Amino acid sequence: MPLDVFAALGALVRAEAARTRTKPAKPPTDQPPAQRSNSPAPPPVEPPDTAAAPAPPAKRRHPLTRLMQKLTTFIG
């Protein structure tokens, strides 16, 4: 019975890893890129940021990853 629980948990972890895996970039198409206009207008200028942007929060590990880490330290 306990091995069935770990087998099911492993299947869940593998399924979640497959679901969240990054997709490879699409290959370029055979169509040529769009032509840019040769207008003398300068590109639009973005206004400078007056306030400093807050740093992004630290990336947390996935809950299933943390659970597997706890299980392996508990068992091992």
CSV table of N, CA and C in Angstrom, one decimal:
chain,number,residue,atom,x,y,z
A,1,MET,N,0.8,-1.2,0.0
A,1,MET,CA,0.0,0.0,0.0
A,1,MET,C,0.9,1.3,0.0
A,2,PRO,N,1.9,1.4,0.9
A,2,PRO,CA,2.6,2.7,0.9
A,2,PRO,C,3.4,2.9,-0.5
A,3,LEU,N,3.8,1.8,-1.2
A,3,LEU,CA,4.4,2.0,-2.4
A,3,LEU,C,3.5,2.6,-3.5
A,4,ASP,N,2.2,2.2,-3.4
A,4,ASP,CA,1.2,2.8,-4.3
A,4,ASP,C,1.0,4.3,-4.1
A,5,VAL,N,1.1,4.7,-2.8
A,5,VAL,CA,1.0,6.2,-2.5
A,5,VAL,C,2.2,6.9,-3.2
A,6,PHE,N,3.4,6.4,-3.0
A,6,PHE,CA,4.6,7.0,-3.6
A,6,PHE,C,4.5,7.0,-5.1
A,7,ALA,N,4.0,5.9,-5.7
A,7,ALA,CA,3.9,5.8,-7.1
A,7,ALA,C,2.9,6.8,-7.7
A,8,ALA,N,1.8,7.0,-7.0
A,8,ALA,CA,0.8,8.0,-7.4
A,8,ALA,C,1.4,9.4,-7.3
A,9,LEU,N,2.1,9.6,-6.2
A,9,LEU,CA,2.7,11.0,-6.0
A,9,LEU,C,3.8,11.2,-7.0
A,10,GLY,N,4.6,10.3,-7.4
A,10,GLY,CA,5.6,10.4,-8.5
A,10,GLY,C,4.9,10.7,-9.8
A,11,ALA,N,3.8,10.1,-10.1
A,11,ALA,CA,3.0,10.3,-11.3
A,11,ALA,C,2.5,11.8,-11.3
A,12,LEU,N,2.0,12.2,-10.2
A,12,LEU,CA,1.6,13.6,-10.1
A,12,LEU,C,2.7,14.6,-10.3
A,13,VAL,N,3.8,14.3,-9.8
A,13,VAL,CA,5.0,15.2,-10.0
A,13,VAL,C,5.4,15.2,-11.4
A,14,ARG,N,5.5,14.1,-12.1
A,14,ARG,CA,5.9,14.0,-13.5
A,14,ARG,C,4.8,14.7,-14.3
A,15,ALA,N,3.6,14.6,-14.0
A,15,ALA,CA,2.5,15.2,-14.8
A,15,ALA,C,2.6,16.8,-14.7
A,16,GLU,N,2.9,17.2,-13.5
A,16,GLU,CA,3.0,18.7,-13.2
A,16,GLU,C,4.2,19.2,-13.9
A,17,ALA,N,5.3,18.5,-13.9
A,17,ALA,CA,6.5,18.9,-14.6
A,17,ALA,C,6.3,19.0,-16.1
A,18,ALA,N,5.6,18.0,-16.6
A,18,ALA,CA,5.3,18.0,-18.1
A,18,ALA,C,4.4,19.2,-18.4
A,19,ARG,N,3.5,19.5,-17.5
A,19,ARG,CA,2.5,20.6,-17.8
A,19,ARG,C,3.2,22.0,-17.8
A,20,THR,N,4.1,22.1,-16.9
A,20,THR,CA,4.8,23.4,-16.7
A,20,THR,C,6.1,23.6,-17.5
A,21,ARG,N,6.4,22.5,-18.3
A,21,ARG,CA,7.7,22.6,-19.1
A,21,ARG,C,7.5,23.7,-20.1
A,22,THR,N,8.6,24.4,-20.3
A,22,THR,CA,8.6,25.5,-21.3
A,22,THR,C,8.5,24.9,-22.7
A,23,LYS,N,7.8,25.5,-23.6
A,23,LYS,CA,7.6,25.1,-24.9
A,23,LYS,C,8.8,25.6,-25.8
A,24,PRO,N,9.3,24.8,-26.7
A,24,PRO,CA,10.4,25.3,-27.6
A,24,PRO,C,9.8,26.4,-28.5
A,25,ALA,N,10.7,27.2,-28.9
A,25,ALA,CA,10.3,28.3,-29.8
A,25,ALA,C,9.8,27.8,-31.2
A,26,LYS,N,8.9,28.4,-31.8
A,26,LYS,CA,8.4,28.0,-33.0
A,26,LYS,C,9.4,28.3,-34.1
A,27,PRO,N,9.5,27.4,-35.1
A,27,PRO,CA,10.5,27.6,-36.2
A,27,PRO,C,10.1,28.8,-37.0
A,28,PRO,N,11.0,29.5,-37.6
A,28,PRO,CA,10.6,30.7,-38.4
A,28,PRO,C,9.8,30.3,-39.6
A,29,THR,N,8.9,31.1,-40.0
A,29,THR,CA,8.1,30.8,-41.2
A,29,THR,C,8.9,31.2,-42.5
A,30,ASP,N,8.4,30.7,-43.6
A,30,ASP,CA,9.0,31.0,-44.9
A,30,ASP,C,8.7,32.4,-45.4
A,31,GLN,N,7.8,33.1,-44.8
A,31,GLN,CA,7.4,34.4,-45.3
A,31,GLN,C,8.5,35.4,-44.9
A,32,PRO,N,8.8,36.4,-45.8
A,32,PRO,CA,9.8,37.4,-45.5
A,32,PRO,C,9.2,38.3,-44.4
A,33,PRO,N,10.1,39.0,-43.6
A,33,PRO,CA,9.7,39.9,-42.6
A,33,PRO,C,9.0,41.1,-43.2
A,34,ALA,N,8.2,41.7,-42.4
A,34,ALA,CA,7.4,42.9,-42.9
A,34,ALA,C,8.4,44.0,-43.2
A,35,GLN,N,8.1,44.8,-44.3
A,35,GLN,CA,9.0,45.9,-44.7
A,35,GLN,C,8.8,47.1,-43.7
A,36,ARG,N,9.9,47.7,-43.3
A,36,ARG,CA,9.8,48.9,-42.5
A,36,ARG,C,9.7,50.1,-43.4
A,37,SER,N,8.9,51.1,-43.0
A,37,SER,CA,8.8,52.3,-43.8
A,37,SER,C,10.0,53.1,-43.6
A,38,ASN,N,10.4,53.9,-44.6
A,38,ASN,CA,11.5,54.7,-44.6
A,38,ASN,C,11.2,56.2,-44.3
A,39,SER,N,10.2,56.3,-43.4
A,39,SER,CA,9.8,57.7,-43.0
A,39,SER,C,10.9,58.3,-42.1
A,40,PRO,N,11.1,59.7,-42.3
A,40,PRO,CA,12.1,60.4,-41.5
A,40,PRO,C,11.7,60.6,-40.0
A,41,ALA,N,10.6,60.2,-39.6
A,41,ALA,CA,10.1,60.4,-38.3
A,41,ALA,C,10.9,59.6,-37.3
A,42,PRO,N,11.4,60.2,-36.2
A,42,PRO,CA,12.2,59.5,-35.2
A,42,PRO,C,11.3,58.5,-34.4
A,43,PRO,N,11.8,57.5,-33.9
A,43,PRO,CA,11.0,56.6,-33.1
A,43,PRO,C,10.4,57.3,-31.9
A,44,PRO,N,9.3,56.9,-31.4
A,44,PRO,CA,8.7,57.5,-30.2
A,44,PRO,C,9.6,57.4,-29.0
A,45,VAL,N,9.7,58.4,-28.2
A,45,VAL,CA,10.5,58.4,-27.0
A,45,VAL,C,9.7,58.1,-25.8
A,46,GLU,N,10.1,57.1,-25.0
A,46,GLU,CA,9.3,56.8,-23.8
A,46,GLU,C,9.7,57.8,-22.7
A,47,PRO,N,8.8,58.3,-21.8
A,47,PRO,CA,9.1,59.2,-20.8
A,47,PRO,C,10.0,58.5,-19.7
A,48,PRO,N,10.9,59.2,-19.1
A,48,PRO,CA,11.8,58.5,-18.1
A,48,PRO,C,11.0,58.2,-16.9
A,49,ASP,N,11.4,57.1,-16.2
A,49,ASP,CA,10.7,56.7,-15.0
A,49,ASP,C,11.2,57.5,-13.9
A,50,THR,N,10.3,58.2,-13.2
A,50,THR,CA,10.7,59.0,-12.0
A,50,THR,C,10.9,58.2,-10.8
A,51,ALA,N,10.1,57.2,-10.6
A,51,ALA,CA,10.1,56.3,-9.4
A,51,ALA,C,10.9,55.1,-9.8
A,52,ALA,N,11.7,54.6,-8.9
A,52,ALA,CA,12.5,53.4,-9.2
A,52,ALA,C,11.5,52.2,-9.1
A,53,ALA,N,11.7,51.3,-10.1
A,53,ALA,CA,10.8,50.1,-10.1
A,53,ALA,C,11.2,49.2,-9.0
A,54,PRO,N,10.2,48.7,-8.3
A,54,PRO,CA,10.5,47.7,-7.2
A,54,PRO,C,11.0,46.4,-7.7
A,55,ALA,N,11.9,45.8,-7.0
A,55,ALA,CA,12.5,44.6,-7.4
A,55,ALA,C,11.5,43.5,-7.4
A,56,PRO,N,11.5,42.6,-8.4
A,56,PRO,CA,10.6,41.5,-8.4
A,56,PRO,C,10.8,40.6,-7.2
A,57,PRO,N,9.7,40.0,-6.7
A,57,PRO,CA,9.9,39.1,-5.6
A,57,PRO,C,10.7,37.8,-5.9
A,58,ALA,N,11.3,37.2,-4.9
A,58,ALA,CA,12.1,36.0,-5.2
A,58,ALA,C,11.2,34.9,-5.7
A,59,LYS,N,11.6,34.1,-6.6
A,59,LYS,CA,10.8,33.1,-7.2
A,59,LYS,C,10.8,31.9,-6.2
A,60,ARG,N,9.5,31.5,-5.9
A,60,ARG,CA,9.4,30.4,-4.9
A,60,ARG,C,9.3,29.1,-5.7
A,61,ARG,N,9.8,28.0,-5.0
A,61,ARG,CA,9.7,26.7,-5.6
A,61,ARG,C,8.3,26.2,-5.6
A,62,HIS,N,8.0,25.3,-6.5
A,62,HIS,CA,6.6,24.8,-6.7
A,62,HIS,C,6.3,23.9,-5.5
A,63,PRO,N,5.0,24.0,-5.0
A,63,PRO,CA,4.7,23.2,-3.8
A,63,PRO,C,5.0,21.7,-3.9
A,64,LEU,N,4.8,21.1,-5.1
A,64,LEU,CA,5.1,19.7,-5.2
A,64,LEU,C,6.6,19.4,-5.1
A,65,THR,N,7.4,20.4,-5.6
A,65,THR,CA,8.8,20.2,-5.4
A,65,THR,C,9.2,20.3,-3.9
A,66,ARG,N,8.6,21.2,-3.2
A,66,ARG,CA,8.9,21.3,-1.8
A,66,ARG,C,8.4,20.0,-1.1
A,67,LEU,N,7.3,19.5,-1.5
A,67,LEU,CA,6.7,18.3,-0.8
A,67,LEU,C,7.7,17.1,-1.1
A,68,MET,N,8.1,17.0,-2.4
A,68,MET,CA,9.0,15.9,-2.7
A,68,MET,C,10.3,16.0,-1.9
A,69,GLN,N,10.8,17.2,-1.7
A,69,GLN,CA,12.1,17.4,-0.9
A,69,GLN,C,11.9,17.0,0.5
A,70,LYS,N,10.7,17.3,1.1
A,70,LYS,CA,10.4,16.9,2.5
A,70,LYS,C,10.3,15.4,2.6
A,71,LEU,N,9.7,14.8,1.6
A,71,LEU,CA,9.5,13.3,1.6
A,71,LEU,C,10.9,12.6,1.5
A,72,THR,N,11.7,13.1,0.6
A,72,THR,CA,13.0,12.5,0.4
A,72,THR,C,13.9,12.7,1.6
A,73,THR,N,13.8,13.8,2.3
A,73,THR,CA,14.6,14.0,3.5
A,73,THR,C,14.0,13.1,4.7
A,74,PHE,N,12.7,13.0,4.7
A,74,PHE,CA,12.1,12.2,5.7
A,74,PHE,C,12.4,10.7,5.6
A,75,ILE,N,12.4,10.2,4.3
A,75,ILE,CA,12.6,8.8,4.0
A,75,ILE,C,14.1,8.5,4.1
A,76,GLY,N,15.0,9.4,3.5
A,76,GLY,CA,16.4,9.1,3.4
A,76,GLY,C,17.1,9.3,4.6
